[in-house]
């Protein structure tokens, strides 16, 4: 069977793995070692069953680097191999603690399911997801999932976990088990009356957003459309701005900062871009850079413009930010250009061209 493994289809491999896990033997250990990279990436359960079928010190050593993934099945296998082989590597205590907590969690969940106690909405979701860059499947503790609705498969992680295998964040795909978990939670959330209820903390988010053309769309397809737009045209600062705002909304601050940085590099005179980028920098702890971002456009106040067309609102938000950052940084006073820029804008006459660059008179544009 081992010699013909590559020729077996998926169903026969499942049956074959069950036979190997039952019989054990040195050949099974050799096979698990030879296929470790492939199976640890694509099929943890199969590799762990083979490792436990024929405990071998080499399998334990191969498993040690994988402990950074903090996956319950890997932890359990590592712990059992240590017990069988009577070894105590440095990471054993930490792994043992995780194994005990996971067992307690499973027991509590089983008891809850067996009781008449109504299931409460969880605070987070625990999902198996596949990392696109490295293709490794790991379980992630995520804050929420945004969905396209009860009758669609559109799903998007509303969180920013890093892959424990390669360290990269974002770009996680749902495994079938994860989709079933989300679907079950969607039904439970709807049955509890929390579906789309405003002001409630939800692990399933079914919000709709209004696009620039006025159409209303759920978050996953809108997010995908923005990604496609910036992929087609990396100079599309409007889409970078909208993508950054959406990423911030679904708890992806690092991705939002990257998108807003790109929007700012392309168009540093749009007030929504400047304010959004500066706010994200400030929240990320980069107050000095945020201050510099706000300081730069003030010398060109007559060239300021907005995406929404509401110059008065955007201008007020912009002018208030330097003072806030000054207090955070312990600076006595914001840039001297702030007041000058504000004063300069107040001198625009009713019949002058609007500073937003629309080509219309001020009285028929932002003044109104």
CSV table of C-alpha atoms in Angstrom, one decimal:
chain,number,residue,atom,x,y,z
A,1,UNK,CA,0.0,0.0,0.0
A,2,UNK,CA,2.8,2.4,0.9
A,3,UNK,CA,4.5,1.8,-2.5
A,4,UNK,CA,1.3,2.6,-4.3
A,5,UNK,CA,0.2,5.6,-2.2
A,6,UNK,CA,0.6,8.2,-4.9
A,7,UNK,CA,-1.7,6.2,-7.2
A,8,UNK,CA,-4.5,6.0,-4.7
A,9,UNK,CA,-7.5,8.4,-5.0
A,10,UNK,CA,-8.7,10.5,-2.0
A,11,UNK,CA,-11.2,7.9,-0.7
A,12,UNK,CA,-8.7,5.1,-0.8
A,13,UNK,CA,-6.1,7.2,1.0
A,14,UNK,CA,-8.5,7.7,3.8
A,15,UNK,CA,-9.1,3.9,4.1
A,16,UNK,CA,-5.4,3.3,3.7
A,17,UNK,CA,-4.4,5.7,6.4
A,18,UNK,CA,-6.9,4.0,8.8
A,19,UNK,CA,-5.3,0.7,8.1
A,20,UNK,CA,-1.8,2.1,8.6
A,21,UNK,CA,-2.8,3.7,11.9
A,22,UNK,CA,-4.1,0.4,13.1
A,23,UNK,CA,-1.2,-1.8,12.1
A,24,UNK,CA,1.8,0.5,12.8
A,25,UNK,CA,5.3,-0.7,12.4
A,26,UNK,CA,8.7,0.8,11.3
A,27,UNK,CA,7.5,1.2,7.7
A,28,UNK,CA,4.7,3.5,9.0
A,29,UNK,CA,7.2,5.7,10.8
A,30,UNK,CA,9.4,5.9,7.7
A,31,UNK,CA,6.3,6.9,5.6
A,32,UNK,CA,5.3,9.5,8.1
A,33,UNK,CA,8.8,11.0,8.1
A,34,UNK,CA,9.0,11.0,4.3
A,35,UNK,CA,5.5,12.6,3.9
A,36,UNK,CA,5.8,15.0,6.8
A,37,UNK,CA,5.9,18.2,4.9
A,38,UNK,CA,3.0,17.3,2.7
A,39,UNK,CA,0.7,15.9,5.4
A,40,UNK,CA,1.5,18.5,8.0
A,41,UNK,CA,0.4,21.1,5.5
A,42,UNK,CA,-2.6,19.4,4.0
A,43,UNK,CA,-3.8,16.7,6.4
A,44,UNK,CA,-2.9,17.1,10.1
A,45,UNK,CA,-5.2,14.4,11.3
A,46,UNK,CA,-3.8,11.8,9.0
A,47,UNK,CA,-0.2,12.6,9.9
A,48,UNK,CA,-0.9,12.6,13.6
A,49,UNK,CA,-2.6,9.3,13.5
A,50,UNK,CA,0.4,7.8,11.7
A,51,UNK,CA,2.8,9.3,14.2
A,52,UNK,CA,0.9,7.9,17.1
A,53,UNK,CA,0.6,4.5,15.4
A,54,UNK,CA,4.4,4.1,15.6
A,55,UNK,CA,6.0,6.5,18.1
A,56,UNK,CA,9.5,7.4,17.0
A,57,UNK,CA,12.0,10.0,18.3
A,58,UNK,CA,12.5,11.3,14.8
A,59,UNK,CA,8.8,12.0,14.5
A,60,UNK,CA,8.8,13.9,17.7
A,61,UNK,CA,11.8,16.0,16.5
A,62,UNK,CA,10.0,16.6,13.2
A,63,UNK,CA,7.0,17.8,15.1
A,64,UNK,CA,8.8,20.3,17.4
A,65,UNK,CA,9.0,23.2,14.9
A,66,UNK,CA,5.3,22.8,14.3
A,67,UNK,CA,4.5,23.7,17.9
A,68,UNK,CA,4.5,27.4,17.0
A,69,UNK,CA,1.3,26.7,15.2
A,70,UNK,CA,-0.5,26.1,18.5
A,71,UNK,CA,-3.0,23.7,17.0
A,72,UNK,CA,-4.9,21.4,19.4
A,73,UNK,CA,-4.3,18.2,17.3
A,74,UNK,CA,-0.6,18.9,17.0
A,75,UNK,CA,-0.3,19.7,20.7
A,76,UNK,CA,-2.1,16.5,21.7
A,77,UNK,CA,0.1,14.4,19.4
A,78,UNK,CA,3.3,16.0,20.7
A,79,UNK,CA,2.2,15.5,24.3
A,80,UNK,CA,1.3,11.8,23.7
A,81,UNK,CA,4.6,11.1,21.9
A,82,UNK,CA,6.5,12.7,24.8
A,83,UNK,CA,4.7,10.5,27.3
A,84,UNK,CA,5.2,7.3,25.2
A,85,UNK,CA,8.9,8.0,24.5
A,86,UNK,CA,9.5,9.2,28.1
A,87,UNK,CA,11.1,12.5,27.1
A,88,UNK,CA,10.7,16.0,28.4
A,89,UNK,CA,11.7,18.7,25.8
A,90,UNK,CA,11.7,22.3,26.9
A,91,UNK,CA,8.3,23.1,25.4
A,92,UNK,CA,6.5,20.2,27.1
A,93,UNK,CA,5.1,22.2,30.0
A,94,UNK,CA,3.6,24.9,27.7
A,95,UNK,CA,2.2,22.3,25.4
A,96,UNK,CA,0.7,20.3,28.4
A,97,UNK,CA,-1.0,23.5,29.6
A,98,UNK,CA,-2.6,24.0,26.2
A,99,UNK,CA,-3.7,20.4,26.0
A,100,UNK,CA,-5.4,20.5,29.4
A,101,UNK,CA,-7.2,23.7,28.5
A,102,UNK,CA,-8.4,22.3,25.2
A,103,UNK,CA,-9.7,19.1,26.9
A,104,UNK,CA,-11.5,21.2,29.4
A,105,UNK,CA,-13.1,23.3,26.7
A,106,UNK,CA,-14.3,20.2,24.8
A,107,UNK,CA,-15.7,18.7,28.0
A,108,UNK,CA,-17.6,21.9,28.8
A,109,UNK,CA,-18.9,22.2,25.3
A,110,UNK,CA,-20.1,18.5,25.3
A,111,UNK,CA,-21.9,19.0,28.7
A,112,UNK,CA,-23.6,22.2,27.4
A,113,UNK,CA,-24.8,20.4,24.3
A,114,UNK,CA,-26.2,17.5,26.4
A,115,UNK,CA,-28.0,19.9,28.8
A,116,UNK,CA,-31.2,21.9,28.3
A,117,UNK,CA,-29.3,25.2,28.6
A,118,UNK,CA,-29.8,27.4,25.6
A,119,UNK,CA,-26.7,28.0,23.6
A,120,UNK,CA,-25.3,31.4,24.0
A,121,UNK,CA,-23.7,33.3,21.2
A,122,UNK,CA,-19.9,32.9,21.4
A,123,UNK,CA,-17.6,35.9,21.7
A,124,UNK,CA,-15.3,34.5,19.1
A,125,UNK,CA,-15.1,31.7,16.5
A,126,UNK,CA,-12.6,28.9,16.3
A,127,UNK,CA,-12.2,28.0,12.6
A,128,UNK,CA,-9.9,25.9,10.4
A,129,UNK,CA,-8.6,28.2,7.7
A,130,UNK,CA,-6.1,27.7,4.8
A,131,UNK,CA,-3.3,30.3,4.3
A,132,UNK,CA,-3.0,31.2,0.7
A,133,UNK,CA,0.7,32.0,0.7
A,134,UNK,CA,1.9,28.7,2.3
A,135,UNK,CA,-1.3,26.6,1.9
A,136,UNK,CA,-1.1,25.4,5.6
A,137,UNK,CA,-4.4,24.7,7.3
A,138,UNK,CA,-4.5,25.9,10.9
A,139,UNK,CA,-7.3,26.6,13.5
A,140,UNK,CA,-7.7,30.3,14.2
A,141,UNK,CA,-9.5,32.1,17.0
A,142,UNK,CA,-11.2,34.9,15.1
A,143,UNK,CA,-13.2,37.9,16.2
A,144,UNK,CA,-16.0,37.6,13.6
A,145,UNK,CA,-16.9,36.6,10.1
A,146,UNK,CA,-18.8,38.9,7.7
A,147,UNK,CA,-21.2,37.1,5.4
A,148,UNK,CA,-23.3,37.8,2.3
A,149,UNK,CA,-26.5,36.4,3.8
A,150,UNK,CA,-28.1,33.2,4.8
A,151,UNK,CA,-28.3,31.8,1.3
A,152,UNK,CA,-24.8,32.6,0.1
A,153,UNK,CA,-21.3,31.2,0.5
A,154,UNK,CA,-19.7,34.7,0.5
A,155,UNK,CA,-17.7,34.8,3.7
A,156,UNK,CA,-14.8,37.1,4.9
A,157,UNK,CA,-12.8,37.0,8.1
A,158,UNK,CA,-13.4,40.1,10.1
A,159,UNK,CA,-10.1,39.9,11.9
A,160,UNK,CA,-6.4,40.0,11.1
A,161,UNK,CA,-4.7,36.8,12.5
A,162,UNK,CA,-1.3,35.9,11.3
A,163,UNK,CA,-0.6,32.4,9.9
A,164,UNK,CA,1.3,30.4,12.6
A,165,UNK,CA,3.1,28.5,9.8
A,166,UNK,CA,4.5,31.3,7.7
A,167,UNK,CA,3.7,34.4,9.8
A,168,UNK,CA,1.8,36.3,7.1
A,169,UNK,CA,-1.5,37.9,7.9
A,170,UNK,CA,-4.7,38.0,5.8
A,171,UNK,CA,-5.5,35.9,2.7
A,172,UNK,CA,-7.2,33.0,4.6
A,173,UNK,CA,-9.6,30.7,2.9
A,174,UNK,CA,-12.4,28.8,4.6
A,175,UNK,CA,-12.1,25.0,4.9
A,176,UNK,CA,-15.4,23.1,4.6
A,177,UNK,CA,-15.6,22.6,8.3
A,178,UNK,CA,-15.2,26.4,8.8
A,179,UNK,CA,-18.1,27.0,6.4
A,180,UNK,CA,-20.3,24.6,8.3
A,181,UNK,CA,-19.4,26.2,11.6
A,182,UNK,CA,-20.3,29.7,10.3
A,183,UNK,CA,-23.5,28.4,8.7
A,184,UNK,CA,-24.6,26.8,12.0
A,185,UNK,CA,-23.7,30.0,13.9
A,186,UNK,CA,-25.7,32.1,11.4
A,187,UNK,CA,-28.8,30.0,12.1
A,188,UNK,CA,-28.2,30.1,15.9
A,189,UNK,CA,-27.7,33.9,15.8
A,190,UNK,CA,-30.9,34.3,13.8
A,191,UNK,CA,-32.9,32.1,16.1
A,192,UNK,CA,-31.7,34.1,19.1
A,193,UNK,CA,-33.0,37.3,17.5
A,194,UNK,CA,-29.6,38.9,17.1
A,195,UNK,CA,-29.5,38.6,13.3
A,196,UNK,CA,-28.6,42.1,12.0
A,197,UNK,CA,-29.6,43.7,15.3
A,198,UNK,CA,-27.9,47.1,15.7
A,199,UNK,CA,-25.7,47.6,18.7
A,200,UNK,CA,-25.1,43.9,19.5
A,201,UNK,CA,-21.7,42.3,19.5
A,202,UNK,CA,-21.9,39.6,16.9
A,203,UNK,CA,-19.5,36.9,15.6
A,204,UNK,CA,-21.5,36.9,12.3
A,205,UNK,CA,-21.8,40.2,10.6
A,206,UNK,CA,-24.4,40.6,7.9
A,207,UNK,CA,-24.1,44.3,7.3
A,208,UNK,CA,-24.7,46.1,4.0
A,209,UNK,CA,-22.6,49.0,2.7
A,210,UNK,CA,-23.6,51.7,0.2
A,211,UNK,CA,-21.3,51.9,-2.8
A,212,UNK,CA,-20.4,55.2,-4.5
A,213,UNK,CA,-23.0,54.5,-7.2
A,214,UNK,CA,-25.7,54.3,-4.5
A,215,UNK,CA,-26.2,50.5,-4.7
A,216,UNK,CA,-26.3,48.6,-1.5
A,217,UNK,CA,-24.1,45.4,-1.2
A,218,UNK,CA,-23.0,43.0,1.5
A,219,UNK,CA,-19.4,43.3,2.6
A,220,UNK,CA,-17.7,40.2,1.1
A,221,UNK,CA,-18.5,41.0,-2.6
A,222,UNK,CA,-17.8,44.7,-2.1
A,223,UNK,CA,-14.5,43.9,-0.6
A,224,UNK,CA,-13.7,41.6,-3.5
A,225,UNK,CA,-14.6,44.3,-6.0
A,226,UNK,CA,-12.3,46.9,-4.4
A,227,UNK,CA,-9.4,44.4,-4.4
A,228,UNK,CA,-10.0,43.8,-8.1
A,229,UNK,CA,-10.1,47.5,-8.8
A,230,UNK,CA,-6.7,48.2,-7.2
A,231,UNK,CA,-5.2,45.1,-8.8
A,232,UNK,CA,-6.2,46.4,-12.2
A,233,UNK,CA,-5.1,50.0,-11.5
A,234,UNK,CA,-2.7,50.5,-8.6
A,235,UNK,CA,-3.1,54.3,-9.1
A,236,UNK,CA,-6.8,54.2,-8.2
A,237,UNK,CA,-6.5,56.2,-4.9
A,238,UNK,CA,-10.3,56.3,-4.5
A,239,UNK,CA,-10.5,52.5,-4.3
A,240,UNK,CA,-7.5,52.3,-2.0
A,241,UNK,CA,-9.2,54.8,0.3
A,242,UNK,CA,-12.5,52.9,0.3
A,243,UNK,CA,-10.7,49.6,0.8
A,244,UNK,CA,-8.7,51.0,3.7
A,245,UNK,CA,-11.9,52.3,5.4
A,246,UNK,CA,-13.6,48.9,4.9
A,247,UNK,CA,-10.6,47.0,6.2
A,248,UNK,CA,-10.6,49.2,9.3
A,249,UNK,CA,-14.4,48.5,9.8
A,250,UNK,CA,-13.8,44.7,9.7
A,251,UNK,CA,-11.0,44.8,12.3
A,252,UNK,CA,-8.0,44.7,9.9
A,253,UNK,CA,-6.0,47.7,11.1
A,254,UNK,CA,-2.6,46.7,9.5
A,255,UNK,CA,-4.2,46.1,6.1
A,256,UNK,CA,-6.1,49.4,6.4
A,257,UNK,CA,-2.9,51.3,7.2
A,258,UNK,CA,-1.3,49.8,4.1
A,259,UNK,CA,-4.2,50.7,1.8
A,260,UNK,CA,-4.5,54.2,3.2
A,261,UNK,CA,-0.7,54.7,2.9
A,262,UNK,CA,-1.0,53.9,-0.8
A,263,UNK,CA,-4.0,56.2,-1.3
A,264,UNK,CA,-2.0,59.0,0.4
A,265,UNK,CA,1.1,58.4,-1.7
A,266,UNK,CA,-1.1,58.9,-4.8
A,267,UNK,CA,-3.2,61.8,-3.7
A,268,UNK,CA,-1.9,63.7,-0.6
A,269,UNK,CA,-4.4,66.6,-1.0
A,270,UNK,CA,-7.7,64.7,-0.6
A,271,UNK,CA,-8.8,65.5,2.9
A,272,UNK,CA,-10.5,62.2,3.5
A,273,UNK,CA,-7.3,60.4,2.5
A,274,UNK,CA,-5.2,62.6,4.8
A,275,UNK,CA,-7.5,62.4,7.8
A,276,UNK,CA,-8.0,58.6,7.4
A,277,UNK,CA,-4.3,57.9,7.0
A,278,UNK,CA,-3.4,60.2,10.0
A,279,UNK,CA,-6.0,58.7,12.2
A,280,UNK,CA,-4.9,55.1,11.4
A,281,UNK,CA,-1.2,56.1,12.0
A,282,UNK,CA,-2.2,57.6,15.4
A,283,UNK,CA,-4.1,54.5,16.4
A,284,UNK,CA,-1.2,52.3,15.4
A,285,UNK,CA,1.1,54.4,17.7
A,286,UNK,CA,2.8,56.4,15.0
A,287,UNK,CA,1.7,59.9,16.2
A,288,UNK,CA,4.8,61.7,15.0
A,289,UNK,CA,4.3,60.4,11.4
A,290,UNK,CA,0.6,61.2,11.7
A,291,UNK,CA,1.6,64.8,12.7
A,292,UNK,CA,3.9,65.0,9.6
A,293,UNK,CA,1.1,63.7,7.3
A,294,UNK,CA,-1.2,66.4,8.5
A,295,UNK,CA,1.4,69.1,8.3
A,296,UNK,CA,2.4,68.5,4.7
A,297,UNK,CA,-0.9,69.5,2.9
A,298,UNK,CA,-1.4,72.7,4.8
A,299,UNK,CA,0.9,74.7,2.6
A,300,UNK,CA,-1.4,73.8,-0.3
A,301,UNK,CA,-4.8,74.6,1.3
A,302,UNK,CA,-6.2,76.1,-1.9
A,303,UNK,CA,-5.7,72.7,-3.7
A,304,UNK,CA,-7.5,70.7,-1.0
A,305,UNK,CA,-10.5,68.6,-2.3
A,306,UNK,CA,-12.8,65.9,-1.0
A,307,UNK,CA,-14.2,62.7,-2.3
A,308,UNK,CA,-17.7,63.4,-0.8
A,309,UNK,CA,-17.9,67.0,-1.8
A,310,UNK,CA,-18.6,68.1,1.8
A,311,UNK,CA,-15.6,70.4,2.1
A,312,UNK,CA,-16.7,72.1,5.3
A,313,UNK,CA,-17.1,68.9,7.3
A,314,UNK,CA,-13.8,67.4,6.0
A,315,UNK,CA,-11.9,70.6,6.6
A,316,UNK,CA,-13.2,70.8,10.2
A,317,UNK,CA,-12.1,67.3,10.9
A,318,UNK,CA,-8.7,67.9,9.3
A,319,UNK,CA,-8.0,71.1,11.3
A,320,UNK,CA,-9.0,69.5,14.6
A,321,UNK,CA,-6.6,66.6,14.3
A,322,UNK,CA,-3.2,68.4,14.7
A,323,UNK,CA,-4.3,69.8,18.0
A,324,UNK,CA,-5.3,66.4,19.2
A,325,UNK,CA,-1.9,64.9,18.1
A,326,UNK,CA,-0.1,67.9,19.7
A,327,UNK,CA,-1.6,67.0,23.1
A,328,UNK,CA,-0.6,63.3,22.6
A,329,UNK,CA,2.9,64.2,21.7
A,330,UNK,CA,3.3,66.8,24.4
A,331,UNK,CA,3.8,69.6,21.8
A,332,UNK,CA,2.8,73.0,23.0
A,333,UNK,CA,1.1,74.1,19.8
A,334,UNK,CA,0.3,72.5,16.4
A,335,UNK,CA,2.0,73.6,13.3
A,336,UNK,CA,1.9,77.3,12.6
A,337,UNK,CA,0.5,76.5,9.2
A,338,UNK,CA,-2.7,75.1,10.7
A,339,UNK,CA,-4.2,78.4,11.7
A,340,UNK,CA,-2.9,80.0,8.5
A,341,UNK,CA,-4.5,77.3,6.4
A,342,UNK,CA,-7.8,77.8,8.2
A,343,UNK,CA,-7.6,81.6,7.9
A,344,UNK,CA,-6.7,81.3,4.2
A,345,UNK,CA,-9.8,79.2,3.5
A,346,UNK,CA,-12.1,81.6,5.4
A,347,UNK,CA,-10.9,84.4,3.0
A,348,UNK,CA,-12.4,82.7,-0.1
A,349,UNK,CA,-15.0,85.0,-1.6
A,350,UNK,CA,-18.5,83.9,-2.6
A,351,UNK,CA,-17.7,84.3,-6.3
A,352,UNK,CA,-14.2,82.9,-6.2
A,353,UNK,CA,-13.5,79.4,-7.6
A,354,UNK,CA,-14.0,76.8,-4.9
A,355,UNK,CA,-10.8,75.5,-3.3
A,356,UNK,CA,-12.0,71.9,-3.8
A,357,UNK,CA,-11.0,72.1,-7.5
A,358,UNK,CA,-14.5,71.5,-8.9
A,359,UNK,CA,-14.3,74.6,-11.2
A,360,UNK,CA,-17.5,76.0,-9.7
A,361,UNK,CA,-17.9,79.2,-7.7
A,362,UNK,CA,-17.5,78.8,-3.9
A,363,UNK,CA,-21.1,79.9,-3.2
A,364,UNK,CA,-22.5,77.1,-5.4
A,365,UNK,CA,-20.1,74.5,-4.2
A,366,UNK,CA,-18.6,73.9,-0.7
A,367,UNK,CA,-20.0,77.1,0.8
A,368,UNK,CA,-23.5,75.6,0.5
